[in-house]
mmCIF file of C-alpha atoms in Angstrom:
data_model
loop_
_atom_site.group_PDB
_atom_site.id
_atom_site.type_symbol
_atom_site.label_atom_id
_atom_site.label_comp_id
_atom_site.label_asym_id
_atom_site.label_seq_id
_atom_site.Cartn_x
_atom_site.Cartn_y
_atom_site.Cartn_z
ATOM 1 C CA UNK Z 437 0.000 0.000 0.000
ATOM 2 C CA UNK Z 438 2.678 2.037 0.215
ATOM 3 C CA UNK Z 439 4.835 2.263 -2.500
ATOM 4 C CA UNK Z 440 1.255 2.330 -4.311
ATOM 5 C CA UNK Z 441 0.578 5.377 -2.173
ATOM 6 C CA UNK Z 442 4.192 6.853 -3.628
ATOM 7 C CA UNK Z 443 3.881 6.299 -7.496
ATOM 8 C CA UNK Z 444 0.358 8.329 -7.196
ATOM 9 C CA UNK Z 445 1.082 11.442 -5.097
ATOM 10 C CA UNK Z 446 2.935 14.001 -6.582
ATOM 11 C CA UNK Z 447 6.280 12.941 -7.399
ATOM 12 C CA UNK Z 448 9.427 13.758 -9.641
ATOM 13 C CA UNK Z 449 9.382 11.497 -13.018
ATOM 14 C CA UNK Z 450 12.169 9.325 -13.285
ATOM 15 C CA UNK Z 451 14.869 11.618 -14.944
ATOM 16 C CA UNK Z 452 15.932 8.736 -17.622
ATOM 17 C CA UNK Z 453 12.298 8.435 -18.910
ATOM 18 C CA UNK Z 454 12.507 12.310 -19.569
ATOM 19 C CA UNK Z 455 15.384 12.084 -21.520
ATOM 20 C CA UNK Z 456 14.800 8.936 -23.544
ATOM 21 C CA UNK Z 457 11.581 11.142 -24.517
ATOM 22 C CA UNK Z 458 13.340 13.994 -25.307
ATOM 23 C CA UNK Z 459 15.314 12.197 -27.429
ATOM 24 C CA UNK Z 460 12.578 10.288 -29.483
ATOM 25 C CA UNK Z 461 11.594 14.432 -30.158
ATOM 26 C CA UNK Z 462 14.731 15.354 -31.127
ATOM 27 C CA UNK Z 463 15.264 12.173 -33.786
ATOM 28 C CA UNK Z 464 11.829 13.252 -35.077
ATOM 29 C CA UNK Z 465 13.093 16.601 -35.831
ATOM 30 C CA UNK Z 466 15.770 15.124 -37.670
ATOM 31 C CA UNK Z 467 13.988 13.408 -39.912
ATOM 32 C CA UNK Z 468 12.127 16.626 -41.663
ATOM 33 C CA UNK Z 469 12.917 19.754 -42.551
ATOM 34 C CA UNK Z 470 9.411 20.916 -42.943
ATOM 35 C CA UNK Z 471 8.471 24.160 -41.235
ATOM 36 C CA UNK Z 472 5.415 23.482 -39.945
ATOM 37 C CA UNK Z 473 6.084 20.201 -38.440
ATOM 38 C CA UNK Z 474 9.590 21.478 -36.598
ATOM 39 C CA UNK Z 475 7.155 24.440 -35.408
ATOM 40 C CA UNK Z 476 5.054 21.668 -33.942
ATOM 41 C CA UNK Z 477 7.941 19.663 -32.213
ATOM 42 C CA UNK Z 478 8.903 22.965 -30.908
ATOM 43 C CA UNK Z 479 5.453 23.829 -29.210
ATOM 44 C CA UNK Z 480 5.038 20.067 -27.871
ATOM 45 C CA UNK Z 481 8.408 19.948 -26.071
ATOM 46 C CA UNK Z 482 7.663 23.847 -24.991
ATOM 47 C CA UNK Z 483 3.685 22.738 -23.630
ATOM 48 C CA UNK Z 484 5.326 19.559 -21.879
ATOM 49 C CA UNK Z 485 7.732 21.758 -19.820
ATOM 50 C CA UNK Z 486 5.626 24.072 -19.144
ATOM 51 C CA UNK Z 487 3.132 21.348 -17.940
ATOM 52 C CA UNK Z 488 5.726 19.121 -15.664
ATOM 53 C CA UNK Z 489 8.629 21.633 -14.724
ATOM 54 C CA UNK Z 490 9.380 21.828 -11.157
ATOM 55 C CA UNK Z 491 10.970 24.907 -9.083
ATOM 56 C CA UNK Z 492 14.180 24.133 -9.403
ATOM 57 C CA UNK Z 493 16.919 26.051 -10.939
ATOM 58 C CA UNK Z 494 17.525 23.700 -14.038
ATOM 59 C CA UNK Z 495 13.973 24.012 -14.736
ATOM 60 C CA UNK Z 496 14.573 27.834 -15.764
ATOM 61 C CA UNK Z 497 17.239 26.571 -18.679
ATOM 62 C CA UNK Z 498 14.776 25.702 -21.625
ATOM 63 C CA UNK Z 499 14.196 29.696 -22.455
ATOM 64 C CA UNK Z 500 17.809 30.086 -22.640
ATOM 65 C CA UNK Z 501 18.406 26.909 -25.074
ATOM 66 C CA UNK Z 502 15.695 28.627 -27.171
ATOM 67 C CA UNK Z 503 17.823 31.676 -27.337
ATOM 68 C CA UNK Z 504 20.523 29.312 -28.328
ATOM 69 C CA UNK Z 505 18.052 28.083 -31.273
ATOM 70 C CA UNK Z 506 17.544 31.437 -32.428
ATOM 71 C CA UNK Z 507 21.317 32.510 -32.271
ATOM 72 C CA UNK Z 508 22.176 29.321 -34.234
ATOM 73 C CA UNK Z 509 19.384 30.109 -37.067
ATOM 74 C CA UNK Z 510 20.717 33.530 -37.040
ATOM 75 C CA UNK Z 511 24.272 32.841 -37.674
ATOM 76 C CA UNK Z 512 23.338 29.798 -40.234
ATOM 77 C CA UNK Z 513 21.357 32.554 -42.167
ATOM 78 C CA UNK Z 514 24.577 35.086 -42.092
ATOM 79 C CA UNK Z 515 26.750 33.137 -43.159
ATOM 80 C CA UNK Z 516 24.669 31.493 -45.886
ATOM 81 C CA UNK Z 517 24.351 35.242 -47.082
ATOM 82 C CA UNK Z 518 27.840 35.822 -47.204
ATOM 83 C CA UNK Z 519 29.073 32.552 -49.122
ATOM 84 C CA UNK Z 520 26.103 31.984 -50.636
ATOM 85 C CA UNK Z 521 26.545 31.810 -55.051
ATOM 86 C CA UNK Z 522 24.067 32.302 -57.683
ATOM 87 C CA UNK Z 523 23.867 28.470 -58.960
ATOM 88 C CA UNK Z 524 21.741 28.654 -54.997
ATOM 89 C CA UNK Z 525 18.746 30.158 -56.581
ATOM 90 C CA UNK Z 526 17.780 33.006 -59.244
ATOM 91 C CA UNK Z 527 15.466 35.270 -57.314
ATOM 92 C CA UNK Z 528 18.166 37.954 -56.060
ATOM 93 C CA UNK Z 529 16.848 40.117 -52.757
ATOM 94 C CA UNK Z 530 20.090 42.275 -51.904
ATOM 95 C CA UNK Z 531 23.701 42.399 -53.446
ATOM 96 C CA UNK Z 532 26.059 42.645 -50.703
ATOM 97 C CA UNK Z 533 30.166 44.587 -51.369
ATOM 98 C CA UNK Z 534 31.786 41.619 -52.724
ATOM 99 C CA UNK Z 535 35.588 41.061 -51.303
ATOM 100 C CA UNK Z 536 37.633 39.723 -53.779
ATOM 101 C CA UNK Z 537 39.708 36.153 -52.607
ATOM 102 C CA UNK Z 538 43.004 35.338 -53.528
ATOM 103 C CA UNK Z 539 43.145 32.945 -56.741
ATOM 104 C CA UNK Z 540 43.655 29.722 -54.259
ATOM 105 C CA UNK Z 541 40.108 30.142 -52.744
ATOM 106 C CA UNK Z 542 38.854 30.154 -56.213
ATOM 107 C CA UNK Z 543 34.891 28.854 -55.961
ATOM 108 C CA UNK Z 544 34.870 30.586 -52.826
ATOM 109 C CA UNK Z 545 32.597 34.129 -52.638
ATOM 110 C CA UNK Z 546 32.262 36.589 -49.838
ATOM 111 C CA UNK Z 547 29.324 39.101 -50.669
ATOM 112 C CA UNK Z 548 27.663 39.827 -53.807
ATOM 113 C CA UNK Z 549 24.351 38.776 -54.824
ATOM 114 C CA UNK Z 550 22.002 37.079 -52.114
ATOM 115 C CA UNK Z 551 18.870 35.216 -52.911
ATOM 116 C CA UNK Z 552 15.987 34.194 -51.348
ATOM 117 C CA UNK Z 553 16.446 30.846 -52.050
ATOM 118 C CA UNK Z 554 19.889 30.152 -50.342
ATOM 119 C CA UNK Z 555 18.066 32.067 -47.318
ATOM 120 C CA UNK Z 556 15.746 30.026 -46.918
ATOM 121 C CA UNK Z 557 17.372 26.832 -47.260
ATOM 122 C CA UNK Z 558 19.731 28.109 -44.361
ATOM 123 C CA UNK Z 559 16.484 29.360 -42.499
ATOM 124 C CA UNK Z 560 15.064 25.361 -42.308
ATOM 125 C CA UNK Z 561 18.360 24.193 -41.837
ATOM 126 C CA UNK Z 562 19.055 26.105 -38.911
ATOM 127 C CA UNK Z 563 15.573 25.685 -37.779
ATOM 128 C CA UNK Z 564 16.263 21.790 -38.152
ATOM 129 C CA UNK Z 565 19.015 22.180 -35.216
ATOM 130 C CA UNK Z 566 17.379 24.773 -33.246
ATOM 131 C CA UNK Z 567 14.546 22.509 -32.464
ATOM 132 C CA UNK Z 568 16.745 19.122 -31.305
ATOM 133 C CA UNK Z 569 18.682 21.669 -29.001
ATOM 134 C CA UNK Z 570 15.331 22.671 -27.455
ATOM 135 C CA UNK Z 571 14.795 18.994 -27.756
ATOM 136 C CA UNK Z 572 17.661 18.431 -25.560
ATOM 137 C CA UNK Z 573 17.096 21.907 -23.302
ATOM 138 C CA UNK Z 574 13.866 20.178 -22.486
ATOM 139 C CA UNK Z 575 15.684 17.125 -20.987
ATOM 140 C CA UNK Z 576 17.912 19.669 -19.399
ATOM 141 C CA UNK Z 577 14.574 21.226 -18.006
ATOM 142 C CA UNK Z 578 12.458 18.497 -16.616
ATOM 143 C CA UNK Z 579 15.125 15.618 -15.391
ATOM 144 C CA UNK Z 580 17.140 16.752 -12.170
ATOM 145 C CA UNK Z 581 20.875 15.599 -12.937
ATOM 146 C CA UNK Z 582 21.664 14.634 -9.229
ATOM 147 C CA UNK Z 583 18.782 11.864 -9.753
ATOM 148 C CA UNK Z 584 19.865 11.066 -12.922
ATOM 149 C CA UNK Z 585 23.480 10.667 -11.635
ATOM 150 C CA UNK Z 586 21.695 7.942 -8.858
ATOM 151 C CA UNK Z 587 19.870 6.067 -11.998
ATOM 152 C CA UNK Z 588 23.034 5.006 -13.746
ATOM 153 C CA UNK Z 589 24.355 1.594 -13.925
ATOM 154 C CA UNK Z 590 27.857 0.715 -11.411
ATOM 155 C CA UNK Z 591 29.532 0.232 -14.891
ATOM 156 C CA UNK Z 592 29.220 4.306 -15.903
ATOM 157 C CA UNK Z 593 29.710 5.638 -12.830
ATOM 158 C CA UNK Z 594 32.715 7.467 -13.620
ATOM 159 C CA UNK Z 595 31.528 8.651 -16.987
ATOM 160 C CA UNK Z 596 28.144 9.624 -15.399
ATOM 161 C CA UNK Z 597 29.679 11.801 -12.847
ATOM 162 C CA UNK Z 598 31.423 14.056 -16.035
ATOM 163 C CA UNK Z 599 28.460 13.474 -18.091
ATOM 164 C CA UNK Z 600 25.860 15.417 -15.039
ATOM 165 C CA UNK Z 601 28.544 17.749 -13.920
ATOM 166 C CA UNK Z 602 28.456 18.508 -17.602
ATOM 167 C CA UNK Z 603 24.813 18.843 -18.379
ATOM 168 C CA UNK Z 604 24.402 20.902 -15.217
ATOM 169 C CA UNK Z 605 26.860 23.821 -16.436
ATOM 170 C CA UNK Z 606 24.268 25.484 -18.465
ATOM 171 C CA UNK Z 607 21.632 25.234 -15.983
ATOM 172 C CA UNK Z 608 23.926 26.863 -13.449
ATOM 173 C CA UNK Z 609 24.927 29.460 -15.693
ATOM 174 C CA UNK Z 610 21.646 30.488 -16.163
ATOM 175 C CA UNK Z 611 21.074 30.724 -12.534
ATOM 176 C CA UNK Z 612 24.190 33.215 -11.950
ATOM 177 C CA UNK Z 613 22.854 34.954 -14.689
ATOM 178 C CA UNK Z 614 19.423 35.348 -13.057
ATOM 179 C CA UNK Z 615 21.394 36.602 -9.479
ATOM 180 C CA UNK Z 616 23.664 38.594 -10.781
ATOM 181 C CA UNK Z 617 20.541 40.929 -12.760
ATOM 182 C CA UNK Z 618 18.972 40.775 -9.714
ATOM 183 C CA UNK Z 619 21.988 41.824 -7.630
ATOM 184 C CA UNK Z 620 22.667 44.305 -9.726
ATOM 185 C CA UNK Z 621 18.735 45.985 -9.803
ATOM 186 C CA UNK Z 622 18.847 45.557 -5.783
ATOM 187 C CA UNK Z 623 22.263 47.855 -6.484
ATOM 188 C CA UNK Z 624 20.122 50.722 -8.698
ATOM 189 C CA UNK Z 625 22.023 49.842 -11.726
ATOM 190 C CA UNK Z 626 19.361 49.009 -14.443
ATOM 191 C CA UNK Z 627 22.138 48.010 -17.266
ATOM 192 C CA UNK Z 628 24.588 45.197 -17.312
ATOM 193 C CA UNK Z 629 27.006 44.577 -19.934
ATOM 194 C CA UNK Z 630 29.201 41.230 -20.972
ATOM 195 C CA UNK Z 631 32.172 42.367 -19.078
ATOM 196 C CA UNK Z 632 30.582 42.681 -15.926
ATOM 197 C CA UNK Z 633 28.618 39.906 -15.710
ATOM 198 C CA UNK Z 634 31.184 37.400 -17.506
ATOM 199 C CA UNK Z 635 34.179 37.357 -14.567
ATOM 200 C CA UNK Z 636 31.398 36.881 -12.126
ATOM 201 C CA UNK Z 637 29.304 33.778 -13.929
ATOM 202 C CA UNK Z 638 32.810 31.937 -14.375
ATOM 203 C CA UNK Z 639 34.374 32.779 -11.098
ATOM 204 C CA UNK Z 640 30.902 31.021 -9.840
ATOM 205 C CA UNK Z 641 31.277 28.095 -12.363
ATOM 206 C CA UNK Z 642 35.097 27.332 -11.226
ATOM 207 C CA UNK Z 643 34.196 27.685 -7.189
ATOM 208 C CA UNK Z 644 31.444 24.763 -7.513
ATOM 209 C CA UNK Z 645 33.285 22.761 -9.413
ATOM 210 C CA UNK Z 646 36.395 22.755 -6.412
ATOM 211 C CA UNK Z 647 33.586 22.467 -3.640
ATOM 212 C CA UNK Z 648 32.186 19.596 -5.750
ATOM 213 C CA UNK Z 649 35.413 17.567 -6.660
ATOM 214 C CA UNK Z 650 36.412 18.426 -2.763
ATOM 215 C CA UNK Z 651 32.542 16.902 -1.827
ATOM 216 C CA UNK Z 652 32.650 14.304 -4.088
ATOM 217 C CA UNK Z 653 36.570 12.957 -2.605
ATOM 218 C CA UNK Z 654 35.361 13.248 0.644
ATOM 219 C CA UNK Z 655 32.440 10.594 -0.143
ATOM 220 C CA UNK Z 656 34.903 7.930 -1.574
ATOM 221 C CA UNK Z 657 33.799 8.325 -5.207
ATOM 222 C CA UNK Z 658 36.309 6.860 -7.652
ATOM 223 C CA UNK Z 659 36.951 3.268 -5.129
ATOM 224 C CA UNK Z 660 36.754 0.232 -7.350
ATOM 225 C CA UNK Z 661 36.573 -3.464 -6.160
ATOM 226 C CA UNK Z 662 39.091 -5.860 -7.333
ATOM 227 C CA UNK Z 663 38.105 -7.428 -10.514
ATOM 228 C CA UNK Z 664 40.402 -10.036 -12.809
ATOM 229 C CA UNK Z 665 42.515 -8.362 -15.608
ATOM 230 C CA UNK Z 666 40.351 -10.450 -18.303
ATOM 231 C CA UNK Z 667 37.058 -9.544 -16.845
ATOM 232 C CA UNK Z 668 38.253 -5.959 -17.090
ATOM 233 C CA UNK Z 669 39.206 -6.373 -20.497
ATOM 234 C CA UNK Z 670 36.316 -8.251 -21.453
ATOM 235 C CA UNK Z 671 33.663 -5.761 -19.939
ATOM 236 C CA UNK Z 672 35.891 -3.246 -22.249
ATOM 237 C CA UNK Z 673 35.798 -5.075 -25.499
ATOM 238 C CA UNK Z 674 32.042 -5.347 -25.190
ATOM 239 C CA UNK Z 675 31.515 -1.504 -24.392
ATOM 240 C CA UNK Z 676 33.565 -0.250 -27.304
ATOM 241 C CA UNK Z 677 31.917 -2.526 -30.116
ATOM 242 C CA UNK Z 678 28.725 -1.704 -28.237
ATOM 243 C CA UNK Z 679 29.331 1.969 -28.663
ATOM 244 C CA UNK Z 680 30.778 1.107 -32.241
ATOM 245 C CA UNK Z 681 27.423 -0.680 -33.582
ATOM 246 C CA UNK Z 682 24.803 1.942 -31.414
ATOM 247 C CA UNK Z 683 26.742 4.738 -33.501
ATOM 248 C CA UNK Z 684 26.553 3.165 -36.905
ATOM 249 C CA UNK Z 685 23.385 2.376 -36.244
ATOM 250 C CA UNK Z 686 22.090 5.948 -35.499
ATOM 251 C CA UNK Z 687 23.964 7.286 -37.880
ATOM 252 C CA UNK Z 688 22.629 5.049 -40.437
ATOM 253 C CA UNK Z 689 19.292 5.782 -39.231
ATOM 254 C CA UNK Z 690 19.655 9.515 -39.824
ATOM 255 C CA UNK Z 691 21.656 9.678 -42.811
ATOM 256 C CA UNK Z 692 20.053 7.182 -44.536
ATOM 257 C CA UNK Z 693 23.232 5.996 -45.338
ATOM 258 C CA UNK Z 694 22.736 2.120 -45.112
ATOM 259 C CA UNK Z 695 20.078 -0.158 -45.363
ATOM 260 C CA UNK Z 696 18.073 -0.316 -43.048
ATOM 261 C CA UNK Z 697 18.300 -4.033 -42.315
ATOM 262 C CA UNK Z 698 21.361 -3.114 -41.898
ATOM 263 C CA UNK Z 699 21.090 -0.154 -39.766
ATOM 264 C CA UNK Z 700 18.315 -2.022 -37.206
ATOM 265 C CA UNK Z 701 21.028 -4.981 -36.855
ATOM 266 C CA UNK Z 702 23.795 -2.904 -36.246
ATOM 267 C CA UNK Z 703 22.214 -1.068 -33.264
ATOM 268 C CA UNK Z 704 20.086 -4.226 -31.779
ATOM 269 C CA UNK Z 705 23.830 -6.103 -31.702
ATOM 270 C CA UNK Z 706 24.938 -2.539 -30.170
ATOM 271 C CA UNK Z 707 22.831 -2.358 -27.622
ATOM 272 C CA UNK Z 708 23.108 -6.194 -26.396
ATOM 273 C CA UNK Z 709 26.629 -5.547 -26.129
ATOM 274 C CA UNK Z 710 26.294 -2.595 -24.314
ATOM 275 C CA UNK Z 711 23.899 -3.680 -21.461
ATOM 276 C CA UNK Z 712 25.929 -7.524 -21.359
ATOM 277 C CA UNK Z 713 29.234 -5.026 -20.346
ATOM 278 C CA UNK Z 714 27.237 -3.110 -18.157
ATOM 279 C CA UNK Z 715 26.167 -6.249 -16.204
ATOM 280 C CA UNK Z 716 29.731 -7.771 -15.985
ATOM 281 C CA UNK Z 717 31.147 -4.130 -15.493
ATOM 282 C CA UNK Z 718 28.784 -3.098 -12.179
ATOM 283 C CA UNK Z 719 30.917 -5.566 -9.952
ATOM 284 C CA UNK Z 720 33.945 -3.192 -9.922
ATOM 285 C CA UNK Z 721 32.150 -0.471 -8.449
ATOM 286 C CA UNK Z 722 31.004 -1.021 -4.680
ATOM 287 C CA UNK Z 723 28.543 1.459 -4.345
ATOM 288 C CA UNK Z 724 25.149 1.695 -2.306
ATOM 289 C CA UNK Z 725 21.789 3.163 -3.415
ATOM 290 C CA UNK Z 726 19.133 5.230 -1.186
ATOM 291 C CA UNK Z 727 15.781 5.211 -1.988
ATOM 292 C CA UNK Z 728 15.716 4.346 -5.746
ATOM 293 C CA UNK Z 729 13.430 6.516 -8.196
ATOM 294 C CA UNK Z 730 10.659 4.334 -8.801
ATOM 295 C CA UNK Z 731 9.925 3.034 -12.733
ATOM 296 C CA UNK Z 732 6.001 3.116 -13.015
ATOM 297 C CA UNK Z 733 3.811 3.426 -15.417
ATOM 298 C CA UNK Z 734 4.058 7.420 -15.903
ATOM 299 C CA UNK Z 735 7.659 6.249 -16.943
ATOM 300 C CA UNK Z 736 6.909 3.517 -19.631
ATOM 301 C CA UNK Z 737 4.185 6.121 -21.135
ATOM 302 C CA UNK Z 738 6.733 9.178 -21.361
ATOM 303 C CA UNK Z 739 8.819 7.232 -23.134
ATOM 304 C CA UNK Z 740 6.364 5.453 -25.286
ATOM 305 C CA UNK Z 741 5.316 8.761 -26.246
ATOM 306 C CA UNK Z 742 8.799 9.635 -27.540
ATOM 307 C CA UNK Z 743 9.577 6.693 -29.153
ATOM 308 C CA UNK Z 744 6.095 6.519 -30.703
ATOM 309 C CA UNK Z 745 6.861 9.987 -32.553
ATOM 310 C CA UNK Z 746 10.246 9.119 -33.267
ATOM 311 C CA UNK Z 747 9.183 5.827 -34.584
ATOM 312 C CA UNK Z 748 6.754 7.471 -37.406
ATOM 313 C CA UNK Z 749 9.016 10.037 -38.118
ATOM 314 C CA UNK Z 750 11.491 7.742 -39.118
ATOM 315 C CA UNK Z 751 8.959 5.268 -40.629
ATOM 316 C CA UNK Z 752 7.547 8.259 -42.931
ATOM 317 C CA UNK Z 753 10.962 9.005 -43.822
ATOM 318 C CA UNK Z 754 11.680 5.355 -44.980
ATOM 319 C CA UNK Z 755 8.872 5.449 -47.100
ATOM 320 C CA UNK Z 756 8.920 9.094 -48.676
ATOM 321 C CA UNK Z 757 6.026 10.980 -47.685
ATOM 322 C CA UNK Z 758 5.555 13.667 -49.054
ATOM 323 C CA UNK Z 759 5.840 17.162 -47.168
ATOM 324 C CA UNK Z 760 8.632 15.712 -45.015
ATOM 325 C CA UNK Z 761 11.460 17.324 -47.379
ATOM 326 C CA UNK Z 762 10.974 20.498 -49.212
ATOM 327 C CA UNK Z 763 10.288 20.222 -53.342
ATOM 328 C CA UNK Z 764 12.364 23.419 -53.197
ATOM 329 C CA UNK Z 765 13.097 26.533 -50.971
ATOM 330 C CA UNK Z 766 10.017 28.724 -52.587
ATOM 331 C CA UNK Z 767 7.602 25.880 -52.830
ATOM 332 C CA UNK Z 768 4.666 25.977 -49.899
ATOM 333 C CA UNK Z 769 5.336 22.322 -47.980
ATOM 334 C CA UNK Z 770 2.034 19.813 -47.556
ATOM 335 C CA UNK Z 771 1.769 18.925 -43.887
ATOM 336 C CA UNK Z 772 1.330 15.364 -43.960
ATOM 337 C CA UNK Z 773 -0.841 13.647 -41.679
ATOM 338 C CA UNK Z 774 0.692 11.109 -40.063
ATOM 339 C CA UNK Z 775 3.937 12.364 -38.790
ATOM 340 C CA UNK Z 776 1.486 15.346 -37.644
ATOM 341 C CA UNK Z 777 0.010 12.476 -35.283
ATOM 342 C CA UNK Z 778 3.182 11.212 -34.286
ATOM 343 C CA UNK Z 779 4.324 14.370 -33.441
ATOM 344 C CA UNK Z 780 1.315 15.408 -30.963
ATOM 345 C CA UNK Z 781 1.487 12.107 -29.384
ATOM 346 C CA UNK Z 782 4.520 13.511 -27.830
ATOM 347 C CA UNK Z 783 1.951 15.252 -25.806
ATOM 348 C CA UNK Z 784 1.411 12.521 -23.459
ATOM 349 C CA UNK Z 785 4.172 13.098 -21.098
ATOM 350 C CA UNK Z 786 2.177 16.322 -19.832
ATOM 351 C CA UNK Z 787 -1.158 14.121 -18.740
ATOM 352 C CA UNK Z 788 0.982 11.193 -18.248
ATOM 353 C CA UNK Z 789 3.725 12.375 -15.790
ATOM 354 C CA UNK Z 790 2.777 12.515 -12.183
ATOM 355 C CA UNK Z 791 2.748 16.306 -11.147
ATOM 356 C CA UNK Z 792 5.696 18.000 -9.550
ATOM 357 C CA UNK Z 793 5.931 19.217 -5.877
ATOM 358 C CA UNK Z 794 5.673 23.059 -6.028
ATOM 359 C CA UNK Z 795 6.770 25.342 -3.060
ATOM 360 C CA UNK Z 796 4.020 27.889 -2.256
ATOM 361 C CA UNK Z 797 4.941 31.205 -1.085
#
């Protein structure tokens, strides 16, 4: 009765199910380049964080990785105005002062005439990788990294430890950013520039990452039990094909590069590797666990919900529906159907997660 009592209250969703969701979004994104339906990715992952995001301070990062989505379109449209030839397109918006290149960056053009169809084939491109890093700033958003950190196998403990302290730099940053403004208003001085608030924001950054190598030494993390030289290099062989086949896999999957046969053998082999070192490798580390995040229903939804929309992405794709890839910058995309359903079944997570503990004032 009571760990039936636990999965209902409100509770914090198992970090890993909010990540393997966020990353069925972010493989659907790559699969089109369609306006409408990265527009649509964008607002699911936006409604679901806005739906399931606690009060903590990573929850405040997914407005700054849209920022970082609009800088990236931003520069990707730049720069596809200053290199961008006439053999692009034939409707000319703007000539730009042309520099002229040294005859060993011949082909190459800096300036001149811009058209709208180079533009806009930067604009979806950019748009393409703005949405899987909102994707990911999602993950960053919902999933607390300490938990996550808990969740991982005895096998990637080590790697785990770089791979949170990693993910929770831009969170952090974000929340120096947020105290230093308000600092600064509580001071009477309304504007801030780059050089005032950089030196600050770093100094921050460097002083938690002592206190937390310091905390993390004085815990015993890093003590590994003694295991035989040909286990060890056993569980090490299987982790690197493992990794080998998971990355041809995906990047068959994405590129299109293989068959996909092929491709679906690669990473099932990949991933049976992976998990068989991961069971050999969790007897080096000797580690205890407190209170384990439960795995629930709400869990197996979330990420049904992800791979479901990542699954019909990549299934439309395979097939070539139409409206998935542009006819041509100018042309108005269809919005096919079905990858329109796949993409709001994504939805899910925000009825499907158990609600988050707020503070109340």
């Amino acid at each position: 009765m009571r760990a039936v009592h636990r999965l209902t209250l409100p509770r914090a969703l198992h970090p890993g199910a909010w990540w393997l969701w966020a990353l069925g979004m972010a493989v659907a994104a790559s699969r089109t380049r369609n306006p409408v339906l990265l527009v649509l990715i964008l607002a699911v992952t936006g409604f679901v964080v806005a739906a399931r995001r606690s009060d903590a301070p990573w929850a405040h990062s997914y407005a700054a990785f849209l920022r970082l989505g609009l800088l990236v379109i931003g520069l990707r449209v730049v720069l596809q105005a200053l290199l961008s030839t006439r053999s692009q397109g034939n409707t000319v918006l703007f000539t730009l002062p042309q520099v002229p290149l040294p005859d060993w960056a011949a082909g190459v053009k800096l300036g001149g005439e811009v058209t709208a169809e180079a533009l806009l084939t930067a604009l979806y491109d950019g748009g393409q990788l703005a949405v899987m890093l909102c994707c990911v700033g999602a993950a960053n958003a919902l999933a607390s990294p300490r938990r996550l950190l808990k969740s991982l196998p005895g096998a990637l403990y080590e790697m785990g430890v770089a791979c949170v302290v990693a993910l929770t730099f831009a969170p952090q940053l974000v929340t120096d950013g947020r105290r230093l403004r308000a600092a600064r208003r509580l001071r009477g001085r309304t504007r801030a520039s780059f050089r005032t608030t950089a030196m600050p924001v770093l100094e921050g950054a460097l002083d938690r990452s002592v206190e937390l190598a310091a905390a993390m030494d004085s815990r015993g993390y890093g003590r590994t039990a003694h295991v035989p030289r040909p286990q060890r290099r056993l569980t090490a062989l299987c982790v690197l094909l493992g990794l080998l086949g998971i990355l041809l896999g995906v990047y068959a999957l994405l590129t299109d590069a293989m068959a996909l046969a092929f491709a679906l053998g690669a990473l099932v082999v990949g991933v049976l590797l992976a998990v068989g070192a991961l069971l050999v490798g969790r007897e080096r580390v000797t580690r205890t666990q407190y209170r384990p995040d439960p795995w629930a229903l709400p869990e197996w939804l979330v990420v049904a919900a992800g791979a479901v929309a990542a699954g019909v992405m990549v299934t439309a794709a395979a097939r070539g529906v139409n409206g998935l890839l542009l006819a041509g910058p100018l042309v108005v995309p269809p919005v096919p159907l079905l990858p329109v359903v796949g993409v709001l079944i994504g939805l899910a997570p925000a009825l499907a997660a158990p609600p988050v503990r707020r503070v109340v004032a």
